[in-house]
Each structure stands twice: as C-alpha cells, then as structure tokens.
PDB file of N, CA and C in Angstrom:
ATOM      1  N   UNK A  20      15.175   5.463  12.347  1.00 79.00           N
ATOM      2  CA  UNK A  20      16.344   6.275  12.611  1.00 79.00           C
ATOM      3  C   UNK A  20      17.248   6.258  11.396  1.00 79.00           C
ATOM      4  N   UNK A  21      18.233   7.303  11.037  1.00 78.00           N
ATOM      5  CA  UNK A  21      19.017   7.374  10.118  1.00 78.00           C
ATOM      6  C   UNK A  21      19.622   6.553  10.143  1.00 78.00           C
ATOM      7  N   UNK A  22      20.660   5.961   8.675  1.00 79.00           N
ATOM      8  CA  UNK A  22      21.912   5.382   8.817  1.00 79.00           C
ATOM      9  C   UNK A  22      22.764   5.859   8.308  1.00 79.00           C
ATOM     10  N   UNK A  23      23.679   5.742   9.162  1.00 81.00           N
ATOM     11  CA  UNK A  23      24.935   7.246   8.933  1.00 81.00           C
ATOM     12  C   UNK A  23      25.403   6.755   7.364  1.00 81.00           C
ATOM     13  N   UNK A  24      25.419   7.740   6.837  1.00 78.00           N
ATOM     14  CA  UNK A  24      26.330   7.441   5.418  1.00 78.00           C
ATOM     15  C   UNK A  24      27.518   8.126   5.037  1.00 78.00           C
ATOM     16  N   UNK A  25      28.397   7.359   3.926  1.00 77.00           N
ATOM     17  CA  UNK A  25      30.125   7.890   4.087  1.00 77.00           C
ATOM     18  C   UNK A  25      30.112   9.337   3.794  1.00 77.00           C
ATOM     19  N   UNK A  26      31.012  10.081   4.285  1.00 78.00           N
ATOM     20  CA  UNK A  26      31.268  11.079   4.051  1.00 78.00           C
ATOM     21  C   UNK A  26      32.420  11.557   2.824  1.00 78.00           C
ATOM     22  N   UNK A  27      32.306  12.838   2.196  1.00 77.00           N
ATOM     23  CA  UNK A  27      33.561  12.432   1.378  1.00 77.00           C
ATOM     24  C   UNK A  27      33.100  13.081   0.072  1.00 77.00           C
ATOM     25  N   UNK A  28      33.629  13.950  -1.141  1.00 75.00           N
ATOM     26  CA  UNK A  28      33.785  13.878  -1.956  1.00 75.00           C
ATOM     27  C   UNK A  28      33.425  12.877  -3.067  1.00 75.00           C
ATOM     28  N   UNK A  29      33.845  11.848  -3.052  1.00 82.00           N
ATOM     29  CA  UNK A  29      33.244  10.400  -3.659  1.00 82.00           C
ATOM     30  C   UNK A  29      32.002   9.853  -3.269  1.00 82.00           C
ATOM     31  N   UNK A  30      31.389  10.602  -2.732  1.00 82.00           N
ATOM     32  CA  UNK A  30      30.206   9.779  -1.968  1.00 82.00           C
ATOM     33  C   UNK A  30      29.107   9.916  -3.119  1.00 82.00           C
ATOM     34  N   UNK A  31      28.318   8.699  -3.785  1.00 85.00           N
ATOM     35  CA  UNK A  31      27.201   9.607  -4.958  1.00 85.00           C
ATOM     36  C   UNK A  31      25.490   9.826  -3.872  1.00 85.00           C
ATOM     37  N   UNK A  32      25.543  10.576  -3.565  1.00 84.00           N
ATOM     38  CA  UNK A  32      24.165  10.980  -3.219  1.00 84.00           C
ATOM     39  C   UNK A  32      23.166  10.766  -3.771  1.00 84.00           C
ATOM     40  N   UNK A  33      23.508  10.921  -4.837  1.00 89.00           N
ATOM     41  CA  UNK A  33      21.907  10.439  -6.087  1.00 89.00           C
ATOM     42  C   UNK A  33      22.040   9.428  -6.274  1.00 89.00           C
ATOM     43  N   UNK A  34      23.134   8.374  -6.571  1.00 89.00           N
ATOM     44  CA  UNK A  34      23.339   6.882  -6.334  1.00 89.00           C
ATOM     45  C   UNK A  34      22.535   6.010  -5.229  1.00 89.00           C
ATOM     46  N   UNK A  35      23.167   6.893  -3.721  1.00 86.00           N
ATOM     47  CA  UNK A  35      22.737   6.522  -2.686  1.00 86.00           C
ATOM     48  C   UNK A  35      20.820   6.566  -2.504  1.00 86.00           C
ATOM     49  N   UNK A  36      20.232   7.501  -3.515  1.00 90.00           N
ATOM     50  CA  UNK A  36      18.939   7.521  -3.558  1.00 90.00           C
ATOM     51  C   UNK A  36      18.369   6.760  -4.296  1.00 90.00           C
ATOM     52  N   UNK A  37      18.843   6.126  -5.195  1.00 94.00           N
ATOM     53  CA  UNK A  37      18.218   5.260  -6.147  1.00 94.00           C
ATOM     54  C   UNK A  37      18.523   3.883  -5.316  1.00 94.00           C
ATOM     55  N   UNK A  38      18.684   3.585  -4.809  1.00 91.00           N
ATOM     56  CA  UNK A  38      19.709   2.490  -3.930  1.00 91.00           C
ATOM     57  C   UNK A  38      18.808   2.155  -3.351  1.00 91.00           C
ATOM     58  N   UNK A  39      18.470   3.177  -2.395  1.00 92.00           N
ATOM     59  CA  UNK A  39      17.676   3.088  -1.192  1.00 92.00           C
ATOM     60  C   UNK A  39      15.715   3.107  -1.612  1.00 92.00           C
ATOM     61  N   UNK A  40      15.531   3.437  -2.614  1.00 96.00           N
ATOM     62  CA  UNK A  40      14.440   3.473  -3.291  1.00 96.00           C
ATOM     63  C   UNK A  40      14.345   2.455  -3.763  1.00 96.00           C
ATOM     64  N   UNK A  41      15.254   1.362  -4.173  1.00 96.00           N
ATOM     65  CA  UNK A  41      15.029  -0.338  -4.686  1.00 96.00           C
ATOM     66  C   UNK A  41      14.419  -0.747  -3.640  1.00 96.00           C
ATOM     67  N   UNK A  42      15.592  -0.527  -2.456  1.00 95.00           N
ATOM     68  CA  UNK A  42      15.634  -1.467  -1.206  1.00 95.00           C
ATOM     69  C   UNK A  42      14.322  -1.379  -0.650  1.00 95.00           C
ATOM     70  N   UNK A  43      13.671   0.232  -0.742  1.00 96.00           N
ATOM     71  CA  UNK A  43      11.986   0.142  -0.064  1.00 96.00           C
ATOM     72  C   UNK A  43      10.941  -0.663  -0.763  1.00 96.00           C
ATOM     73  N   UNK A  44      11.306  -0.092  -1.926  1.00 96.00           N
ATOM     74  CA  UNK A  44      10.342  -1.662  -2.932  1.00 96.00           C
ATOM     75  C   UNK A  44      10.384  -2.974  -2.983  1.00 96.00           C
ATOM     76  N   UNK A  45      11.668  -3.081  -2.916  1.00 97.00           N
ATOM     77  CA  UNK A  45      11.664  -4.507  -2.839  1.00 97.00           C
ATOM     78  C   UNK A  45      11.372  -4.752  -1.050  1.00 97.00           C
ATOM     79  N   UNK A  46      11.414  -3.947  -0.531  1.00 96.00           N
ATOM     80  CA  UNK A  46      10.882  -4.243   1.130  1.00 96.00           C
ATOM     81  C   UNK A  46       9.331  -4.461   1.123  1.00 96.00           C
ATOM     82  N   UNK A  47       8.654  -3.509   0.463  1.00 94.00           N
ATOM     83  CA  UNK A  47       7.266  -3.663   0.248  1.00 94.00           C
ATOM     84  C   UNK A  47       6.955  -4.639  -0.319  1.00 94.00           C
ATOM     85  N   UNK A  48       7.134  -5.262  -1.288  1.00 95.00           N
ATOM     86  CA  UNK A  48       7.168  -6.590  -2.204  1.00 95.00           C
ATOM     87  C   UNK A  48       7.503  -7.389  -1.257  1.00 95.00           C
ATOM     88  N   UNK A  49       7.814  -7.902  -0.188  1.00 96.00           N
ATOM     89  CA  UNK A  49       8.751  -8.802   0.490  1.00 96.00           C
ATOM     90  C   UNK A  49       7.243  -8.560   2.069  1.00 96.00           C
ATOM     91  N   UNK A  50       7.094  -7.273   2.623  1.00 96.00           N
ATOM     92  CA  UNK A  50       6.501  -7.544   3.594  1.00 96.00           C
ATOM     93  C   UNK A  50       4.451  -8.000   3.267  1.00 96.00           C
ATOM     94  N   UNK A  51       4.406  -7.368   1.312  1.00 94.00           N
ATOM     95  CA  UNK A  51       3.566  -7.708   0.433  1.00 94.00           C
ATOM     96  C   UNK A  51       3.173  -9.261   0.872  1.00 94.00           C
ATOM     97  N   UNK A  52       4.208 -10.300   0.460  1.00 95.00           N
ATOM     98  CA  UNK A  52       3.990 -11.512   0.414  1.00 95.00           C
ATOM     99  C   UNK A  52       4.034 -11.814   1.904  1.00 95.00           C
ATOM    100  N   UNK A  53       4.788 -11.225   2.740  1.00 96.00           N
ATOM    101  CA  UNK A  53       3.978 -12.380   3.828  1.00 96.00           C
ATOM    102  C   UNK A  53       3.063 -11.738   4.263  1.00 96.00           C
ATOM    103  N   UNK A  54       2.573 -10.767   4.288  1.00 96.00           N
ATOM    104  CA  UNK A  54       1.203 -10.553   4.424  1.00 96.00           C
ATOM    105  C   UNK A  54       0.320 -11.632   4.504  1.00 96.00           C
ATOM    106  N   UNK A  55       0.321 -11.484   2.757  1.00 95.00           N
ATOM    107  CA  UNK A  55      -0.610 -11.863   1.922  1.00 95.00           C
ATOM    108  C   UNK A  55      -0.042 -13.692   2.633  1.00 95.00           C
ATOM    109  N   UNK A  56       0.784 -14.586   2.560  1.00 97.00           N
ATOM    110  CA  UNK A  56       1.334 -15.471   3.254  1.00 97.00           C
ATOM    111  C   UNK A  56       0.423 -15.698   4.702  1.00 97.00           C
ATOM    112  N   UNK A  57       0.327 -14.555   5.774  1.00 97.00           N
ATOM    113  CA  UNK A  57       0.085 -14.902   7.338  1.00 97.00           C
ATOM    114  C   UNK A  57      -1.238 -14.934   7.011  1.00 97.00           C
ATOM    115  N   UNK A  58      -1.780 -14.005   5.776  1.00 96.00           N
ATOM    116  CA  UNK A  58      -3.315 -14.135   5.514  1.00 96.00           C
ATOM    117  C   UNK A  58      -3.864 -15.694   5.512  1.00 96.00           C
ATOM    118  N   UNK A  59      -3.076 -16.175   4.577  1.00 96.00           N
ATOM    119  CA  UNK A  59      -3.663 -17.831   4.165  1.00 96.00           C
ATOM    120  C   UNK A  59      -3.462 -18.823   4.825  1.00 96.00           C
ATOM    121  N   UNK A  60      -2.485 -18.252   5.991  1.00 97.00           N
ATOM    122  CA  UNK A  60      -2.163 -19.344   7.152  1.00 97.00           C
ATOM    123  C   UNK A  60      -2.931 -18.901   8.341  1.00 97.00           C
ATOM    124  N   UNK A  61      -4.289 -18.162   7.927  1.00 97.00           N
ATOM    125  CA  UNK A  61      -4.734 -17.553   9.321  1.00 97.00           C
ATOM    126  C   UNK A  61      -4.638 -16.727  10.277  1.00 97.00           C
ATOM    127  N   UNK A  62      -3.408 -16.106   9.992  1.00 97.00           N
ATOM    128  CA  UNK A  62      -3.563 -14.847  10.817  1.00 97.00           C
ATOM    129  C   UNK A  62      -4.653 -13.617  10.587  1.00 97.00           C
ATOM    130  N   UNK A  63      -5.129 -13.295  11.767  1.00 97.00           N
ATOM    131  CA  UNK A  63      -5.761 -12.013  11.384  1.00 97.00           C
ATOM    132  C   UNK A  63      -4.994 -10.745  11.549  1.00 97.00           C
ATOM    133  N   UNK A  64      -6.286  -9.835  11.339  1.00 97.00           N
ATOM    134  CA  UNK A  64      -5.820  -8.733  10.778  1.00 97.00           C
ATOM    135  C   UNK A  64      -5.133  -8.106  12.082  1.00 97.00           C
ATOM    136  N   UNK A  65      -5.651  -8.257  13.171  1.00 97.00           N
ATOM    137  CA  UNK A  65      -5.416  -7.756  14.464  1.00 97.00           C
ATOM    138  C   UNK A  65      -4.057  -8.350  14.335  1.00 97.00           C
ATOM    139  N   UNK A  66      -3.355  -9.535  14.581  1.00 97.00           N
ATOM    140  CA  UNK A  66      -2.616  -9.771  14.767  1.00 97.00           C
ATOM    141  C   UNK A  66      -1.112  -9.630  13.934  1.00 97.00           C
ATOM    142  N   UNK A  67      -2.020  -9.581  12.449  1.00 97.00           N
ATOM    143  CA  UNK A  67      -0.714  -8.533  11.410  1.00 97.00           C
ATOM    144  C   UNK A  67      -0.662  -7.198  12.317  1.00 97.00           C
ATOM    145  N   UNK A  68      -1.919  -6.731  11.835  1.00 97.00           N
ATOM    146  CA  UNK A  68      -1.441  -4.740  12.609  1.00 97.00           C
ATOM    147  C   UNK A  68      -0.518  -4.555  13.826  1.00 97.00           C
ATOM    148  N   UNK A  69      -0.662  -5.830  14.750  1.00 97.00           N
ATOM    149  CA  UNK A  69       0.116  -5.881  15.940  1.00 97.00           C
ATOM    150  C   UNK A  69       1.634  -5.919  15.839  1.00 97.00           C
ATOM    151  N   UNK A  70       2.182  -7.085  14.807  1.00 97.00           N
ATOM    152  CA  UNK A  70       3.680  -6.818  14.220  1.00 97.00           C
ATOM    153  C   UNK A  70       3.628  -5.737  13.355  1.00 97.00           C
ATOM    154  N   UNK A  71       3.078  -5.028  12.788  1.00 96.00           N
ATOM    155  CA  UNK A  71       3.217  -4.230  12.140  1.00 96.00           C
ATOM    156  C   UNK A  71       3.289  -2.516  13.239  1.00 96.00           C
ATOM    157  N   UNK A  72       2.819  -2.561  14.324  1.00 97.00           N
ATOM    158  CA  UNK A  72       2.400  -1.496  15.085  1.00 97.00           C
ATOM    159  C   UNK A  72       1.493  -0.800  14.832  1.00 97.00           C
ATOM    160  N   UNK A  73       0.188  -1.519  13.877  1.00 97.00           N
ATOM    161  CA  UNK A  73      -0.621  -0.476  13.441  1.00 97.00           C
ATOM    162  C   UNK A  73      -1.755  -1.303  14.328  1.00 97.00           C
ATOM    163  N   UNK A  74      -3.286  -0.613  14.208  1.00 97.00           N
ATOM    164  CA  UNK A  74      -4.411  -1.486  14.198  1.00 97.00           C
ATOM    165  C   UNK A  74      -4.575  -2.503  13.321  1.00 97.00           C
ATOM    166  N   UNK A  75      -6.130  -3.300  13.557  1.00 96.00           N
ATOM    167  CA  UNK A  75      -6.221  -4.202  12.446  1.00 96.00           C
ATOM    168  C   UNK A  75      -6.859  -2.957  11.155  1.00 96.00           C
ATOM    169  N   UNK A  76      -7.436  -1.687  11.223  1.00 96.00           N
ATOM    170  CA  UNK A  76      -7.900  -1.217  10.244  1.00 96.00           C
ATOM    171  C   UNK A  76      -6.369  -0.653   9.609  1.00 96.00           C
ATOM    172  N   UNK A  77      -5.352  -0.499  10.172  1.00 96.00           N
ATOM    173  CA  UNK A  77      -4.344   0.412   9.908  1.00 96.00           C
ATOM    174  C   UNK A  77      -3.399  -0.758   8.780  1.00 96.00           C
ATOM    175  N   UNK A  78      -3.829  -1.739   9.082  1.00 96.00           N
ATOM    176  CA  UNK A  78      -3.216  -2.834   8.893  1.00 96.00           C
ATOM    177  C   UNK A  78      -3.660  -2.918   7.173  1.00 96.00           C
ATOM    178  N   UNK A  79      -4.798  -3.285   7.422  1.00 95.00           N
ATOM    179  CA  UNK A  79      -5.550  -3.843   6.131  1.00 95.00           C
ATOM    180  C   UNK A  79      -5.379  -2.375   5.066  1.00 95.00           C
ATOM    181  N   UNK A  80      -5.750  -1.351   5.487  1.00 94.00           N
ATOM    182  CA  UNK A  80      -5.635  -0.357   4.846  1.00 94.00           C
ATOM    183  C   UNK A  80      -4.189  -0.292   4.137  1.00 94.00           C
ATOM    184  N   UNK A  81      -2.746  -0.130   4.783  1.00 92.00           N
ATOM    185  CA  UNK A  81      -1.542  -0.589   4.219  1.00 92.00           C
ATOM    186  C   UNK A  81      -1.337  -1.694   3.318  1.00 92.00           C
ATOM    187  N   UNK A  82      -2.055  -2.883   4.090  1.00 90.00           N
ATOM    188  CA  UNK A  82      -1.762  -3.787   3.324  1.00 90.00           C
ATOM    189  C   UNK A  82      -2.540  -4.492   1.996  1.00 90.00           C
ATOM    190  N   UNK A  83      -3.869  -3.941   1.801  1.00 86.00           N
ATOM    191  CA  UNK A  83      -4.548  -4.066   0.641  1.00 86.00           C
ATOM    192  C   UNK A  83      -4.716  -3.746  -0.339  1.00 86.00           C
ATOM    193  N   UNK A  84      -4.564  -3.762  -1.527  1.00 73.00           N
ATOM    194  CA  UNK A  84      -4.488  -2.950  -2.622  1.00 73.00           C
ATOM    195  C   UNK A  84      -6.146  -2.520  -3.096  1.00 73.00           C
ATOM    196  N   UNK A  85      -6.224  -1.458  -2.830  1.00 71.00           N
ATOM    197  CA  UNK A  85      -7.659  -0.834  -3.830  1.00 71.00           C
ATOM    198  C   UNK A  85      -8.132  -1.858  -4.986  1.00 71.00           C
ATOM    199  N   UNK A  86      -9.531  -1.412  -4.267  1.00 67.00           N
ATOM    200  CA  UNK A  86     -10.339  -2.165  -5.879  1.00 67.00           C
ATOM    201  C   UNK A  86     -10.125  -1.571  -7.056  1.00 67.00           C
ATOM    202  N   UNK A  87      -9.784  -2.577  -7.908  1.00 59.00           N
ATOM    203  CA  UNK A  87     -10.062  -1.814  -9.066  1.00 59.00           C
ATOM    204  C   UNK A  87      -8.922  -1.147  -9.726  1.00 59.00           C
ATOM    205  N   UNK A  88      -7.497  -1.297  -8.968  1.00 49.00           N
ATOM    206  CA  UNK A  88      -6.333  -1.292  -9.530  1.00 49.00           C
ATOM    207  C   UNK A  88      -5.492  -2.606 -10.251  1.00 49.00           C
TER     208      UNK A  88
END
C-alpha cells in the first residue's frame, strides 16, 4: 500500500525517488542475507517461500542469483 507523502510546493519528488530506491536496495541486501542466513541454519526453501508468501520454487527463484553472474 502507498505511503502518503507531504504535500506542498517544497516537496522534492525526484529526491523522494532516489530515497526510496536506496531504501529497496538496501531492503534487498538485508532480506539477501537472511536468506542466505535461514539457508545455513536450515531452513528450507518451503519454509522461506512461506514468510515470504511465495512457493518454495517462487522462493528460490527470487532469492538466488543466476549462474554465472
């Protein structure tokens, strides 16, 4: 869902996009490691995809990086 943002003359919109474009990366980087974290402590894949709301294929697919990159 949205989050309401200020209204106003002063407001930087393109600010507000670069902002919010850290915050997803560094979110990915962050849900990256515990992944990779619940991986080595045994969780499976079923049970990531499950906090995640995906399957276990929906899961691994998000959460794996391609061979060969």
């Amino acid at each position: 869902r949205p989050v309401p943002l200020p209204a106003g003359p002063e407001f930087d919109g393109l600010g507000c996009v670069t902002t919010a474009h850290q915050q997803a990366r560094d979110a990915e980087a962050t849900l990256a490691a515990a992944v990779t974290r619940a991986r080595q402590t045994g969780a499976s894949w079923t049970v990531i995809g499950t906090q995640l709301g995906l399957t276990r294929q929906g899961a691994q697919l998000r959460c794996v990086a391609p061979t060969g990159q």
